[in-house]
Structure formats: C-alpha cells, structure tokens
PDB file of C-alpha atoms in Angstrom:
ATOM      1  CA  UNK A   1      -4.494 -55.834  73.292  1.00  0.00           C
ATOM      2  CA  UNK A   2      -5.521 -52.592  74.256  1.00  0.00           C
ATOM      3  CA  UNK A   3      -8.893 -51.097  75.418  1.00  0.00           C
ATOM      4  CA  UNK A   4     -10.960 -48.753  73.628  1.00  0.00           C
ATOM      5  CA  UNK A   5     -12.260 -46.339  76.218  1.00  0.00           C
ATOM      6  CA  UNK A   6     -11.681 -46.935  79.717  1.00  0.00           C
ATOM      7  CA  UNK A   7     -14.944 -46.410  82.419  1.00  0.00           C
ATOM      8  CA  UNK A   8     -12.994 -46.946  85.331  1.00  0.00           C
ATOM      9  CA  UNK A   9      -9.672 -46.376  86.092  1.00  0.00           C
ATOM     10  CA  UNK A  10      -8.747 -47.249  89.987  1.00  0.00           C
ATOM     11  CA  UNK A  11      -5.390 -44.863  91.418  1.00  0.00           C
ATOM     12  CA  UNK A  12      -3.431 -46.517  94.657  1.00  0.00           C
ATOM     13  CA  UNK A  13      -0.280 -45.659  95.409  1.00  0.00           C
ATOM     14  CA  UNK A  14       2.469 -47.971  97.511  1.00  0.00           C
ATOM     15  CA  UNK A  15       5.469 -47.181  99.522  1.00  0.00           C
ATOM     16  CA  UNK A  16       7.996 -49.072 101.129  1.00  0.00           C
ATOM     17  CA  UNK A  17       7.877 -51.830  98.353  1.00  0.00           C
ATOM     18  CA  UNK A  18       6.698 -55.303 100.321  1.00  0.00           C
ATOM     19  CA  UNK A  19       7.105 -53.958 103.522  1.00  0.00           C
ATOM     20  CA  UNK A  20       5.623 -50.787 103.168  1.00  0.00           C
ATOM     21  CA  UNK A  21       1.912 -49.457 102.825  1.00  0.00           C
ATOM     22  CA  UNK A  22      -0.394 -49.100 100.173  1.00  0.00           C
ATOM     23  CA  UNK A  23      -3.290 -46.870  99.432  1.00  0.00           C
ATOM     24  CA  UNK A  24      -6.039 -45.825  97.445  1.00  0.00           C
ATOM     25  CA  UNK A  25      -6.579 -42.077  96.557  1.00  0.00           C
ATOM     26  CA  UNK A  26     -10.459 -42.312  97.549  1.00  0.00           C
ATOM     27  CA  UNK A  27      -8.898 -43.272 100.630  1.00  0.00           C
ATOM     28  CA  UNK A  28     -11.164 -46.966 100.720  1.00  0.00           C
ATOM     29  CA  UNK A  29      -8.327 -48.830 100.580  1.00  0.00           C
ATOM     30  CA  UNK A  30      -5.069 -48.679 103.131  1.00  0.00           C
ATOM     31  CA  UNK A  31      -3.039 -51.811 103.673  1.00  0.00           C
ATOM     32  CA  UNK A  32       0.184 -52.591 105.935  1.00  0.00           C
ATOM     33  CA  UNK A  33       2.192 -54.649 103.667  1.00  0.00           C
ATOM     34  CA  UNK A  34       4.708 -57.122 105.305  1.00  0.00           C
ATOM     35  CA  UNK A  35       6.935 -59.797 103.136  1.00  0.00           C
ATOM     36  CA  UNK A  36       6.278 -63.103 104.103  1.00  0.00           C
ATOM     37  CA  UNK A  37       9.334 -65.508 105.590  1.00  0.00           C
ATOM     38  CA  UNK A  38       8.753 -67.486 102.333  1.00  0.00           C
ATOM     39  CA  UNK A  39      10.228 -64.445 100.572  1.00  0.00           C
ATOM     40  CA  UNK A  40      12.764 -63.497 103.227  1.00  0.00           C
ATOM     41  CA  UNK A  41      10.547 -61.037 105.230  1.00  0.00           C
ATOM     42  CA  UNK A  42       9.278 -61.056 109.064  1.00  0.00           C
ATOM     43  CA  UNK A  43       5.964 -62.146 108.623  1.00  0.00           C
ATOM     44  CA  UNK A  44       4.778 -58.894 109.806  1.00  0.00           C
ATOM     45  CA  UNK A  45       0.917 -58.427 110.112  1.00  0.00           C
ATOM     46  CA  UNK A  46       0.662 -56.600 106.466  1.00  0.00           C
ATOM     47  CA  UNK A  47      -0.999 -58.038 103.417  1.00  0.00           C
ATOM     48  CA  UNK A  48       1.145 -58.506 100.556  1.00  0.00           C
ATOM     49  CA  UNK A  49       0.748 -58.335  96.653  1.00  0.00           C
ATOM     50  CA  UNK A  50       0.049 -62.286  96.305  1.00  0.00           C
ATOM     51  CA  UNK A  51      -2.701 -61.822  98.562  1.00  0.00           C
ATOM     52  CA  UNK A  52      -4.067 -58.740  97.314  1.00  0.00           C
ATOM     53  CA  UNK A  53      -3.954 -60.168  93.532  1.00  0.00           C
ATOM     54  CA  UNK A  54      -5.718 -63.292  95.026  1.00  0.00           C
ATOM     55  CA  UNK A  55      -8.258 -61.598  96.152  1.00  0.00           C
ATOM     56  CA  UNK A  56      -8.751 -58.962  93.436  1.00  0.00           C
ATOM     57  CA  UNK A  57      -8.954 -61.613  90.499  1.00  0.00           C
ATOM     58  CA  UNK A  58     -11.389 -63.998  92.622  1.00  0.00           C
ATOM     59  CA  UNK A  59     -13.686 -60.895  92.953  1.00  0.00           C
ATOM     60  CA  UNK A  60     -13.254 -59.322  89.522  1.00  0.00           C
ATOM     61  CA  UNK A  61     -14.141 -63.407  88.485  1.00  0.00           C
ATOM     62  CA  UNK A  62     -17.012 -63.484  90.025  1.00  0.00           C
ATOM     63  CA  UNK A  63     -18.052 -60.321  88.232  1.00  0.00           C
ATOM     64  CA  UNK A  64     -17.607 -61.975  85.192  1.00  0.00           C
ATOM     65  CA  UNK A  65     -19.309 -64.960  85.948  1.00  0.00           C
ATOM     66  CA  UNK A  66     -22.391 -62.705  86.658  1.00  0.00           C
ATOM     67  CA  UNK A  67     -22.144 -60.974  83.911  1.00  0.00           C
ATOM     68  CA  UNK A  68     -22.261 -63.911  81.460  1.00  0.00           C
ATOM     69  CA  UNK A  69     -24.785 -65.213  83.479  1.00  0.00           C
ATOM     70  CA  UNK A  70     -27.017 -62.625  83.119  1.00  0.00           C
ATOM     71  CA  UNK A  71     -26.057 -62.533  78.878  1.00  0.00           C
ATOM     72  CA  UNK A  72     -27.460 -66.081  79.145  1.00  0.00           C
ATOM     73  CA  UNK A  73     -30.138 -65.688  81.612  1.00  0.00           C
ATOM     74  CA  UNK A  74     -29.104 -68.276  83.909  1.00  0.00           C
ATOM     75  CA  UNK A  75     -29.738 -67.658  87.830  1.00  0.00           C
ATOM     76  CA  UNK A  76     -25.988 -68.088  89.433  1.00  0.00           C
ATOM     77  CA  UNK A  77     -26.574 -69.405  93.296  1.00  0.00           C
ATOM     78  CA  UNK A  78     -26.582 -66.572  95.923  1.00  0.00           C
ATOM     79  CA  UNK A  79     -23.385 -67.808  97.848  1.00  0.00           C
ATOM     80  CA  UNK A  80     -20.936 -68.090  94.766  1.00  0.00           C
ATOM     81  CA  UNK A  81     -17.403 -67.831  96.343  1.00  0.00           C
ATOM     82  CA  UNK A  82     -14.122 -68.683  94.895  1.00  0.00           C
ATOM     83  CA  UNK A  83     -11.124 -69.946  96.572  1.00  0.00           C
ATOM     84  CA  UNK A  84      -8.044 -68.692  94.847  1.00  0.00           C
ATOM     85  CA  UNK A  85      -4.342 -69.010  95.655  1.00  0.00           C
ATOM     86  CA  UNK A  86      -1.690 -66.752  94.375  1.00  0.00           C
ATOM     87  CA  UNK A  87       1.987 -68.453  94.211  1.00  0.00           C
ATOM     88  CA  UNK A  88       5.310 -67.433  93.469  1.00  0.00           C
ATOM     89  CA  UNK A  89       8.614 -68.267  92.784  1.00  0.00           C
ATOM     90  CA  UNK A  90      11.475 -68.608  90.382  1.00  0.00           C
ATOM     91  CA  UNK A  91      10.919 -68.273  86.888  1.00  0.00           C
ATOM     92  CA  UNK A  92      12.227 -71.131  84.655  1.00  0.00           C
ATOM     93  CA  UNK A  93      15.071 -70.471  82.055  1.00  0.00           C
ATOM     94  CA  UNK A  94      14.949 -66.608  83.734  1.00  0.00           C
ATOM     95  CA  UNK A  95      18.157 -66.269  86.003  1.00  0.00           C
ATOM     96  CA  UNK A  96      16.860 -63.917  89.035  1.00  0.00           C
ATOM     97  CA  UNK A  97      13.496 -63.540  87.754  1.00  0.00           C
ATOM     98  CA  UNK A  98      10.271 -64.403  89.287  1.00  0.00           C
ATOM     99  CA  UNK A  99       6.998 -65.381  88.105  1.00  0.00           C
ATOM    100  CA  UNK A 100       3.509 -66.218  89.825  1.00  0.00           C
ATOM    101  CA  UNK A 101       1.097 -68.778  88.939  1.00  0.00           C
ATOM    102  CA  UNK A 102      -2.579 -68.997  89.842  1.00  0.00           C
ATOM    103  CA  UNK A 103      -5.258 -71.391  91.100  1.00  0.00           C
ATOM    104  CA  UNK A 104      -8.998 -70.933  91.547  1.00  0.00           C
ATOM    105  CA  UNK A 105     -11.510 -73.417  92.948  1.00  0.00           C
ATOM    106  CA  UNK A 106     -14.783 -72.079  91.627  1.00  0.00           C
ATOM    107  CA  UNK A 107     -18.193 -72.864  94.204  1.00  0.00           C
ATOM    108  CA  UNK A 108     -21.269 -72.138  92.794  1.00  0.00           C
ATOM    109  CA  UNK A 109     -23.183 -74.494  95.132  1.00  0.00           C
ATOM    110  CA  UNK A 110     -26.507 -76.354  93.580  1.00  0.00           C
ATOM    111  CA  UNK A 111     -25.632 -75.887  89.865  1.00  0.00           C
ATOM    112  CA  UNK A 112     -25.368 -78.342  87.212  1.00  0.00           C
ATOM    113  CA  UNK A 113     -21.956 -79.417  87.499  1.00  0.00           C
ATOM    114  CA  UNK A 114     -22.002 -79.437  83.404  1.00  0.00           C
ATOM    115  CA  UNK A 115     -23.409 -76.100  83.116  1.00  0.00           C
ATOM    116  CA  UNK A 116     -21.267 -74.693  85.676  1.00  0.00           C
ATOM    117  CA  UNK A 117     -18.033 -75.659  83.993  1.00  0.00           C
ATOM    118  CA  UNK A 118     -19.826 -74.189  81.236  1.00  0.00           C
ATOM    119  CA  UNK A 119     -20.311 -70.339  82.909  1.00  0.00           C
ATOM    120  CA  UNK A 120     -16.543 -70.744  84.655  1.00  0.00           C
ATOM    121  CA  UNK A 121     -15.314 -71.070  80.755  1.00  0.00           C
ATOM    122  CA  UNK A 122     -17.150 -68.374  79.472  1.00  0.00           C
ATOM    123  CA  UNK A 123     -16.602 -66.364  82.005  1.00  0.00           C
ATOM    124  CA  UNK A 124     -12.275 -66.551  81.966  1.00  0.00           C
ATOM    125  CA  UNK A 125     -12.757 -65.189  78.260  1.00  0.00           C
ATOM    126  CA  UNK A 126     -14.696 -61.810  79.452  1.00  0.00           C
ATOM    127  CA  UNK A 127     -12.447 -61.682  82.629  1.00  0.00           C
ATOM    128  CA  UNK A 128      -9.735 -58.771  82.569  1.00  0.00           C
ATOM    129  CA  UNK A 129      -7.921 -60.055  85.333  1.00  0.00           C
ATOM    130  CA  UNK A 130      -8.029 -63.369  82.645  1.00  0.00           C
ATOM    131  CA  UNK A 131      -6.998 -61.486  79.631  1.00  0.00           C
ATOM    132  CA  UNK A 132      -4.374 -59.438  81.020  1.00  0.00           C
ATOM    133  CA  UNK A 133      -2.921 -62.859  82.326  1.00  0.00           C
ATOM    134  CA  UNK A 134      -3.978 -65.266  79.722  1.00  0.00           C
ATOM    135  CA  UNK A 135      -0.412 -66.383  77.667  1.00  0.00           C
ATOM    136  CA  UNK A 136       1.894 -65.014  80.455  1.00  0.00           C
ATOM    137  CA  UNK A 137       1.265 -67.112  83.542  1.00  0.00           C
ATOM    138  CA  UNK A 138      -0.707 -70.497  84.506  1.00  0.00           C
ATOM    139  CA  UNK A 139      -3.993 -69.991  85.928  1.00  0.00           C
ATOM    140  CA  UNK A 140      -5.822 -73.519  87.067  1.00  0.00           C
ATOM    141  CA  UNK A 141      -9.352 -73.068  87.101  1.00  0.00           C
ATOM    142  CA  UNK A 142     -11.652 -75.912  88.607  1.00  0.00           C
ATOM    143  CA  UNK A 143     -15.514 -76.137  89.499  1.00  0.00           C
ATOM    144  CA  UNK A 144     -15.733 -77.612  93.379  1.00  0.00           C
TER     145      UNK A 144
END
C-alpha cells in the first residue's frame, strides 16, 4: 500500500555495511556500526540495524499512541516508555535467508489496564513502522 503524499521524507546514508558508519544528511544522526558476535562480528562499540530499528519503531509507537490518544481525548501518562527487542535469525523454509521478529512491552504507568490494551490496539493500526511490517514479520505487542 502506498502513500499519497509524503510530509517527511528522512535521507541517511551507510557505509561499511554492519561494520561501517551511518549518517544522516542533516548531520543529527552519526552512528559507528559494529556486528555483534551473535552474527559473527567483534562486538565492536557501534550500534547496529536491530538496535536502531528497535529503537526507531518504539519511538515512532509512541507517536502513534499519542496521536490516537489525542483523536479520543484520553490523557496518556507523562512517562510512557516502551521496551522493545529486535531479533534475528534464520528464516524458515528460506535457505540462507534471514528474517527479524519483534517484541514490545508497552508501559503506560497508571492507566486502566482495559483501556490501555485498548490505545496499544488502535494505535498498531495508525503505526507506519506497524503497517510497513504488519503480514511480513511477527511483532508481539503486550501492555506491562
């Protein structure tokens, strides 16, 4: 599904594949990548791609949750945080390929349990990090 008229479009370049650097060209971003020993690599102080996508989809979530929130009018806690993890490995049936899988533990501390299951449901339909995944990998969502 495509979009009809993009408002933002965000340009980073990398180098040096996993154990390379990557940047933005407003210059906000610069990360060190390193592969971890998981994946064969040193270990090296860098980031990597898991991590970055981690943290990227946990933020853009939040964004969403806010924004629904504020569609419905409800008041989302102040210190809203999610915890999300990033895996990867080998893709079943898919000789050589690999595949990535997500979990996020979503806090929204003092809310109705009910309601906030509620907002973290709504809020993975408006998602884009949740579109452009939804059908192609597992993502595990849960209200903590």
């Amino acid at each position: 599904m495509a979009i009809d008229t993009a408002i933002y479009t965000a340009h980073a370049t990398a180098t040096g594949g996993r154990a390379g650097t990557a940047k933005s060209s407003d210059d906000r971003l610069t990360a060190t990548l390193s592969t971890p020993k998981a994946l064969g690599g040193d270990d090296g102080p860098g980031t990597n791609p898991e991590q970055l996508f981690a943290a990227g989809y946990a933020a853009c979530f939040i964004g969403a949750m806010k924004a629904v929130a504020g569609r419905e009018k409800i008041t989302l806690p102040a210190d809203v945080s999610i915890s999300s993890q990033v895996s990867i490995g080998p893709m079943t049936g898919k000789e050589g390929a690999f595949g990535i899988a997500v979990t996020m533990a979503v806090s929204l501390p003092g809310m109705d349990r009910a309601a906030a299951q509620t907002l973290v449901a709504a809020a993975h339909e408006v998602c884009p990090y949740s579109n452009a995944t939804r059908g192609n990998i597992e993502v595990a969502l849960s209200v903590v």
